[in-house]
PDB file of C-alpha atoms in Angstrom:
ATOM      1  CA  MET J  17      43.372  97.468  41.211  1.00  0.00           C
ATOM      2  CA  ILE J  18      43.963 101.348  41.866  1.00  0.00           C
ATOM      3  CA  VAL J  19      42.829 102.065  38.569  1.00  0.00           C
ATOM      4  CA  ALA J  20      39.612  99.681  38.623  1.00  0.00           C
ATOM      5  CA  ILE J  21      38.662 101.631  41.913  1.00  0.00           C
ATOM      6  CA  VAL J  22      39.121 105.021  40.467  1.00  0.00           C
ATOM      7  CA  ARG J  23      37.017 103.842  37.366  1.00  0.00           C
ATOM      8  CA  ILE J  24      34.123 102.600  39.420  1.00  0.00           C
ATOM      9  CA  VAL J  25      34.301 105.682  41.628  1.00  0.00           C
ATOM     10  CA  ALA J  26      34.036 107.983  38.600  1.00  0.00           C
ATOM     11  CA  VAL J  27      31.206 106.213  36.998  1.00  0.00           C
ATOM     12  CA  LEU J  28      29.178 106.496  40.343  1.00  0.00           C
ATOM     13  CA  ALA J  29      29.958 110.312  40.534  1.00  0.00           C
ATOM     14  CA  MET J  30      29.162 110.921  36.818  1.00  0.00           C
ATOM     15  CA  ALA J  31      25.691 109.122  37.392  1.00  0.00           C
ATOM     16  CA  ILE J  32      24.889 111.197  40.422  1.00  0.00           C
ATOM     17  CA  CYS J  33      26.035 114.411  38.155  1.00  0.00           C
ATOM     18  CA  ALA J  34      23.916 113.050  35.297  1.00  0.00           C
ATOM     19  CA  ILE J  35      20.824 112.485  37.358  1.00  0.00           C
ATOM     20  CA  GLY J  36      21.477 116.420  38.637  1.00  0.00           C
ATOM     21  CA  TRP J  37      21.505 117.479  35.176  1.00  0.00           C
ATOM     22  CA  VAL J  38      18.179 116.020  34.274  1.00  0.00           C
ATOM     23  CA  TRP J  39      16.173 116.332  37.237  1.00  0.00           C
ATOM     24  CA  PHE J  40      17.183 119.817  38.660  1.00  0.00           C
ATOM     25  CA  PRO J  41      17.166 123.299  37.464  1.00  0.00           C
ATOM     26  CA  THR J  42      19.536 125.172  35.399  1.00  0.00           C
ATOM     27  CA  ILE J  43      21.834 126.373  38.392  1.00  0.00           C
ATOM     28  CA  ALA J  44      22.176 122.640  39.351  1.00  0.00           C
ATOM     29  CA  ARG J  45      23.028 121.719  35.984  1.00  0.00           C
ATOM     30  CA  PHE J  46      25.739 123.994  36.111  1.00  0.00           C
ATOM     31  CA  ASP J  47      26.999 122.283  39.259  1.00  0.00           C
ATOM     32  CA  ALA J  48      26.729 119.044  37.465  1.00  0.00           C
ATOM     33  CA  PHE J  49      28.616 120.256  34.750  1.00  0.00           C
ATOM     34  CA  LEU J  50      31.574 121.352  37.143  1.00  0.00           C
ATOM     35  CA  GLY J  51      31.214 118.034  38.987  1.00  0.00           C
ATOM     36  CA  LEU J  52      31.529 116.191  35.665  1.00  0.00           C
ATOM     37  CA  ALA J  53      34.485 118.271  34.577  1.00  0.00           C
ATOM     38  CA  THR J  54      36.221 117.760  38.020  1.00  0.00           C
ATOM     39  CA  VAL J  55      35.438 113.939  37.642  1.00  0.00           C
ATOM     40  CA  PHE J  56      36.982 113.720  34.558  1.00  0.00           C
ATOM     41  CA  ALA J  57      40.273 115.644  35.461  1.00  0.00           C
ATOM     42  CA  PHE J  58      40.556 113.455  38.516  1.00  0.00           C
ATOM     43  CA  VAL J  59      40.220 110.169  36.440  1.00  0.00           C
ATOM     44  CA  VAL J  60      42.889 111.514  33.928  1.00  0.00           C
ATOM     45  CA  THR J  61      45.335 112.771  36.492  1.00  0.00           C
ATOM     46  CA  THR J  62      45.256 109.397  38.799  1.00  0.00           C
ATOM     47  CA  GLN J  63      45.628 107.246  35.545  1.00  0.00           C
ATOM     48  CA  PHE J  64      48.618 109.397  34.441  1.00  0.00           C
ATOM     49  CA  PHE J  65      50.255 108.796  37.875  1.00  0.00           C
ATOM     50  CA  VAL J  66      49.377 105.244  38.353  1.00  0.00           C
ATOM     51  CA  ALA J  67      50.692 104.562  34.744  1.00  0.00           C
ATOM     52  CA  ARG J  68      53.933 106.444  35.760  1.00  0.00           C
ATOM     53  CA  TYR J  69      54.406 104.623  38.886  1.00  0.00           C
ATOM     54  CA  ASN J  70      53.756 101.016  37.252  1.00  0.00           C
ATOM     55  CA  LYS J  71      56.268 101.730  34.442  1.00  0.00           C
ATOM     56  CA  LEU J  72      59.481 100.291  34.859  1.00  0.00           C
ATOM     57  CA  ASN J  73      62.570 103.096  35.003  1.00  0.00           C
ATOM     58  CA  GLU J  74      66.019 102.505  33.546  1.00  0.00           C
ATOM     59  CA  HIS J  75      67.327 100.830  37.113  1.00  0.00           C
ATOM     60  CA  ASP J  76      64.659  98.381  37.030  1.00  0.00           C
ATOM     61  CA  GLN J  77      64.861  97.614  33.502  1.00  0.00           C
ATOM     62  CA  HIS J  78      68.680  96.972  33.866  1.00  0.00           C
ATOM     63  CA  LEU J  79      68.230  94.795  36.788  1.00  0.00           C
ATOM     64  CA  PHE J  80      65.447  92.734  35.066  1.00  0.00           C
ATOM     65  CA  ASN J  81      67.843  91.919  32.228  1.00  0.00           C
ATOM     66  CA  GLU J  82      70.418  90.787  35.063  1.00  0.00           C
ATOM     67  CA  PHE J  83      67.771  88.542  36.609  1.00  0.00           C
ATOM     68  CA  ARG J  84      66.590  86.954  33.373  1.00  0.00           C
ATOM     69  CA  ALA J  85      70.420  86.349  32.452  1.00  0.00           C
ATOM     70  CA  LEU J  86      70.592  84.239  35.600  1.00  0.00           C
ATOM     71  CA  PHE J  87      68.138  81.429  34.668  1.00  0.00           C
ATOM     72  CA  SER J  88      65.589  82.283  31.832  1.00  0.00           C
ATOM     73  CA  ASP J  89      67.968  83.414  28.964  1.00  0.00           C
ATOM     74  CA  ARG J  90      70.047  80.217  29.585  1.00  0.00           C
ATOM     75  CA  SER J  91      66.748  77.864  29.909  1.00  0.00           C
ATOM     76  CA  LEU J  92      68.059  76.867  33.415  1.00  0.00           C
ATOM     77  CA  ILE J  93      64.777  77.260  34.988  1.00  0.00           C
ATOM     78  CA  GLN J  94      63.344  74.356  33.044  1.00  0.00           C
ATOM     79  CA  ILE J  95      66.270  72.125  33.915  1.00  0.00           C
ATOM     80  CA  PHE J  96      65.795  72.854  37.646  1.00  0.00           C
ATOM     81  CA  ARG J  97      62.063  72.377  37.547  1.00  0.00           C
ATOM     82  CA  ASP J  98      62.544  68.986  35.708  1.00  0.00           C
ATOM     83  CA  HIS J  99      65.413  67.483  37.520  1.00  0.00           C
ATOM     84  CA  ASP J 100      65.217  64.973  40.237  1.00  0.00           C
ATOM     85  CA  PHE J 101      68.113  65.247  42.886  1.00  0.00           C
ATOM     86  CA  LEU J 102      68.315  61.682  43.345  1.00  0.00           C
ATOM     87  CA  ILE J 103      70.208  61.853  39.843  1.00  0.00           C
ATOM     88  CA  SER J 104      73.611  63.943  39.738  1.00  0.00           C
ATOM     89  CA  PHE J 105      73.238  67.565  38.954  1.00  0.00           C
ATOM     90  CA  ARG J 106      75.748  69.622  36.984  1.00  0.00           C
ATOM     91  CA  ARG J 107      77.791  71.849  39.198  1.00  0.00           C
ATOM     92  CA  GLU J 108      77.727  74.593  36.703  1.00  0.00           C
ATOM     93  CA  TYR J 109      74.036  74.936  36.865  1.00  0.00           C
ATOM     94  CA  MET J 110      74.520  76.041  40.368  1.00  0.00           C
ATOM     95  CA  ALA J 111      76.546  78.982  39.547  1.00  0.00           C
ATOM     96  CA  PRO J 112      73.282  81.257  39.181  1.00  0.00           C
ATOM     97  CA  LEU J 113      72.062  80.193  42.245  1.00  0.00           C
ATOM     98  CA  GLN J 114      75.414  81.036  44.084  1.00  0.00           C
ATOM     99  CA  THR J 115      74.942  84.364  42.742  1.00  0.00           C
ATOM    100  CA  VAL J 116      71.621  84.999  43.914  1.00  0.00           C
ATOM    101  CA  VAL J 117      72.567  83.993  47.465  1.00  0.00           C
ATOM    102  CA  ALA J 118      75.860  86.136  47.271  1.00  0.00           C
ATOM    103  CA  VAL J 119      74.644  89.257  45.678  1.00  0.00           C
ATOM    104  CA  TRP J 120      70.786  89.513  45.229  1.00  0.00           C
ATOM    105  CA  ASP J 121      69.919  90.267  48.712  1.00  0.00           C
ATOM    106  CA  ASP J 122      71.694  93.553  48.769  1.00  0.00           C
ATOM    107  CA  ALA J 123      70.403  97.122  48.260  1.00  0.00           C
ATOM    108  CA  ALA J 124      72.049  97.505  44.890  1.00  0.00           C
ATOM    109  CA  HIS J 125      69.685  94.576  43.587  1.00  0.00           C
ATOM    110  CA  ALA J 126      66.461  95.913  44.963  1.00  0.00           C
ATOM    111  CA  PHE J 127      64.016  96.912  42.706  1.00  0.00           C
ATOM    112  CA  THR J 128      62.314 100.667  43.095  1.00  0.00           C
ATOM    113  CA  ASN J 129      58.979  99.416  41.670  1.00  0.00           C
ATOM    114  CA  ARG J 130      57.065  98.215  45.000  1.00  0.00           C
ATOM    115  CA  LYS J 131      55.560  95.086  43.090  1.00  0.00           C
ATOM    116  CA  LEU J 132      58.740  93.730  41.525  1.00  0.00           C
ATOM    117  CA  GLU J 133      60.739  94.458  44.764  1.00  0.00           C
ATOM    118  CA  GLU J 134      58.342  92.251  46.841  1.00  0.00           C
ATOM    119  CA  LYS J 135      58.812  89.469  44.330  1.00  0.00           C
ATOM    120  CA  ARG J 136      62.382  89.928  44.330  1.00  0.00           C
ATOM    121  CA  VAL J 137      62.331  89.297  48.182  1.00  0.00           C
ATOM    122  CA  THR J 138      60.108  86.073  47.685  1.00  0.00           C
ATOM    123  CA  PHE J 139      62.592  84.883  45.055  1.00  0.00           C
ATOM    124  CA  VAL J 140      65.785  85.390  46.947  1.00  0.00           C
ATOM    125  CA  LYS J 141      64.145  83.754  49.968  1.00  0.00           C
ATOM    126  CA  ALA J 142      63.156  80.466  47.714  1.00  0.00           C
ATOM    127  CA  ALA J 143      66.299  80.321  46.242  1.00  0.00           C
ATOM    128  CA  THR J 144      68.375  80.584  49.370  1.00  0.00           C
ATOM    129  CA  GLU J 145      66.440  77.728  50.855  1.00  0.00           C
ATOM    130  CA  LEU J 146      67.024  75.719  48.038  1.00  0.00           C
ATOM    131  CA  ALA J 147      70.767  76.351  47.708  1.00  0.00           C
ATOM    132  CA  MET J 148      71.165  75.776  51.479  1.00  0.00           C
ATOM    133  CA  MET J 149      69.242  72.425  50.922  1.00  0.00           C
ATOM    134  CA  ILE J 150      71.476  71.338  48.167  1.00  0.00           C
ATOM    135  CA  TRP J 151      74.699  72.315  49.554  1.00  0.00           C
ATOM    136  CA  ASN J 152      74.066  70.665  52.871  1.00  0.00           C
ATOM    137  CA  ASN J 153      73.052  67.286  51.096  1.00  0.00           C
ATOM    138  CA  THR J 154      75.473  66.905  48.321  1.00  0.00           C
ATOM    139  CA  VAL J 155      79.091  66.045  47.507  1.00  0.00           C
ATOM    140  CA  PRO J 156      81.058  66.182  44.192  1.00  0.00           C
ATOM    141  CA  SER J 157      81.063  63.281  42.016  1.00  0.00           C
ATOM    142  CA  TYR J 158      84.036  61.266  41.028  1.00  0.00           C
ATOM    143  CA  GLY J 159      84.763  63.533  37.869  1.00  0.00           C
ATOM    144  CA  GLY J 160      83.934  66.995  39.913  1.00  0.00           C
ATOM    145  CA  ASP J 161      81.804  68.189  37.200  1.00  0.00           C
ATOM    146  CA  HIS J 162      78.612  67.084  39.088  1.00  0.00           C
ATOM    147  CA  ILE J 163      77.099  67.151  42.549  1.00  0.00           C
ATOM    148  CA  THR J 164      75.102  64.071  43.973  1.00  0.00           C
ATOM    149  CA  VAL J 165      73.410  63.204  47.009  1.00  0.00           C
ATOM    150  CA  ILE J 166      74.912  59.811  47.173  1.00  0.00           C
ATOM    151  CA  PRO J 167      78.273  59.540  48.824  1.00  0.00           C
ATOM    152  CA  ARG J 168      81.027  57.827  47.166  1.00  0.00           C
ATOM    153  CA  ASP J 169      80.936  55.026  49.757  1.00  0.00           C
ATOM    154  CA  VAL J 170      77.248  54.256  48.961  1.00  0.00           C
ATOM    155  CA  ASP J 171      76.078  51.686  46.474  1.00  0.00           C
ATOM    156  CA  PRO J 172      73.843  53.583  43.910  1.00  0.00           C
ATOM    157  CA  GLU J 173      71.849  50.181  43.555  1.00  0.00           C
ATOM    158  CA  ASN J 174      70.964  49.815  47.275  1.00  0.00           C
ATOM    159  CA  LEU J 175      70.406  53.308  48.640  1.00  0.00           C
ATOM    160  CA  PRO J 176      69.505  53.594  52.241  1.00  0.00           C
ATOM    161  CA  GLU J 177      66.246  55.350  53.025  1.00  0.00           C
ATOM    162  CA  HIS J 178      67.848  58.597  54.574  1.00  0.00           C
ATOM    163  CA  ILE J 179      69.658  59.368  50.918  1.00  0.00           C
ATOM    164  CA  ARG J 180      66.222  59.066  49.264  1.00  0.00           C
ATOM    165  CA  GLN J 181      64.636  61.366  51.951  1.00  0.00           C
ATOM    166  CA  GLU J 182      67.340  64.098  51.365  1.00  0.00           C
ATOM    167  CA  ALA J 183      66.639  63.999  47.496  1.00  0.00           C
ATOM    168  CA  ARG J 184      62.963  64.223  48.346  1.00  0.00           C
ATOM    169  CA  GLU J 185      63.641  67.284  50.580  1.00  0.00           C
ATOM    170  CA  ILE J 186      65.634  69.001  47.770  1.00  0.00           C
ATOM    171  CA  ASN J 187      63.222  68.246  45.198  1.00  0.00           C
ATOM    172  CA  ALA J 188      60.197  69.650  47.479  1.00  0.00           C
ATOM    173  CA  LEU J 189      62.004  73.046  47.423  1.00  0.00           C
ATOM    174  CA  VAL J 190      62.115  73.374  43.750  1.00  0.00           C
ATOM    175  CA  PRO J 191      58.617  74.180  43.143  1.00  0.00           C
ATOM    176  CA  PRO J 192      58.481  77.406  45.226  1.00  0.00           C
ATOM    177  CA  PHE J 193      61.758  78.381  43.763  1.00  0.00           C
ATOM    178  CA  VAL J 194      60.585  78.258  40.218  1.00  0.00           C
ATOM    179  CA  ALA J 195      57.099  79.571  40.993  1.00  0.00           C
ATOM    180  CA  ALA J 196      58.790  82.846  42.681  1.00  0.00           C
ATOM    181  CA  HIS J 197      60.998  83.094  39.458  1.00  0.00           C
ATOM    182  CA  GLU J 198      58.078  82.739  37.094  1.00  0.00           C
ATOM    183  CA  ASP J 199      56.001  85.236  39.240  1.00  0.00           C
ATOM    184  CA  LEU J 200      58.796  87.957  38.795  1.00  0.00           C
ATOM    185  CA  ILE J 201      59.265  87.241  35.154  1.00  0.00           C
ATOM    186  CA  ARG J 202      55.518  87.590  34.692  1.00  0.00           C
ATOM    187  CA  THR J 203      55.086  90.684  37.041  1.00  0.00           C
ATOM    188  CA  ALA J 204      57.894  92.667  34.966  1.00  0.00           C
ATOM    189  CA  ASN J 205      56.248  91.616  31.567  1.00  0.00           C
ATOM    190  CA  GLY J 206      52.907  93.257  32.962  1.00  0.00           C
ATOM    191  CA  LEU J 207      54.870  96.265  33.733  1.00  0.00           C
ATOM    192  CA  GLY J 208      56.324  96.613  30.203  1.00  0.00           C
ATOM    193  CA  ALA J 209      59.880  95.162  30.772  1.00  0.00           C
ATOM    194  CA  THR J 210      61.487  94.589  27.605  1.00  0.00           C
ATOM    195  CA  PRO J 211      63.711  91.481  27.549  1.00  0.00           C
ATOM    196  CA  ARG J 212      66.948  91.692  25.684  1.00  0.00           C
ATOM    197  CA  ALA J 213      67.912  89.169  23.124  1.00  0.00           C
ATOM    198  CA  ARG J 214      68.342  85.500  24.577  1.00  0.00           C
ATOM    199  CA  ALA J 215      71.711  83.943  25.075  1.00  0.00           C
ATOM    200  CA  SER J 216      72.595  80.517  23.989  1.00  0.00           C
ATOM    201  CA  SER J 217      70.714  77.753  25.725  1.00  0.00           C
ATOM    202  CA  THR J 218      72.824  76.143  28.463  1.00  0.00           C
ATOM    203  CA  GLN J 219      70.665  73.058  28.133  1.00  0.00           C
ATOM    204  CA  GLY J 220      71.870  72.755  24.530  1.00  0.00           C
ATOM    205  CA  GLN J 221      75.489  72.499  26.008  1.00  0.00           C
ATOM    206  CA  ALA J 222      74.503  69.793  28.419  1.00  0.00           C
TER     207      ALA J 222
END
């Protein structure tokens, strides 16, 4: 946005200088030349600093790699997106969500890039709301490797409406969580982030 505004202002300024060059005497042409040179220097300098501002530094690149490792590199974001929480959910898939709630809201996990930091705050909020809703409305399954909204003393074939409502409430918080995650990924990629090699897909281990 800043670069676009600078370019528009530069074009208008150069147009005014060009008119002065054509229609006014020699001394005005000299002033127009100085104006053009000043505008050119301003545009180049501004774009240089904007480019530096938008480029990820080493801290942000490292933090982005950590972020990708939570969900994207293990294909977990697709699992959350496609899952219906009326069906049991593997407990191991909750580990990255617990990590976000536990540590990604501290200063050590803040991006220095303003755009990315805004996306991180939005993501942590969405992840926390989803995690709290899941924790408050699920119990461990018999084997212990899954969680479910269906208590052990309830017949899965004859579910009360409040159980179905709890599942719907969890499901409703998944799209904002996924959208916030993907928004951060797209923003980082647009800033020149370099993803590391992907880890093995968790989905393939399920």
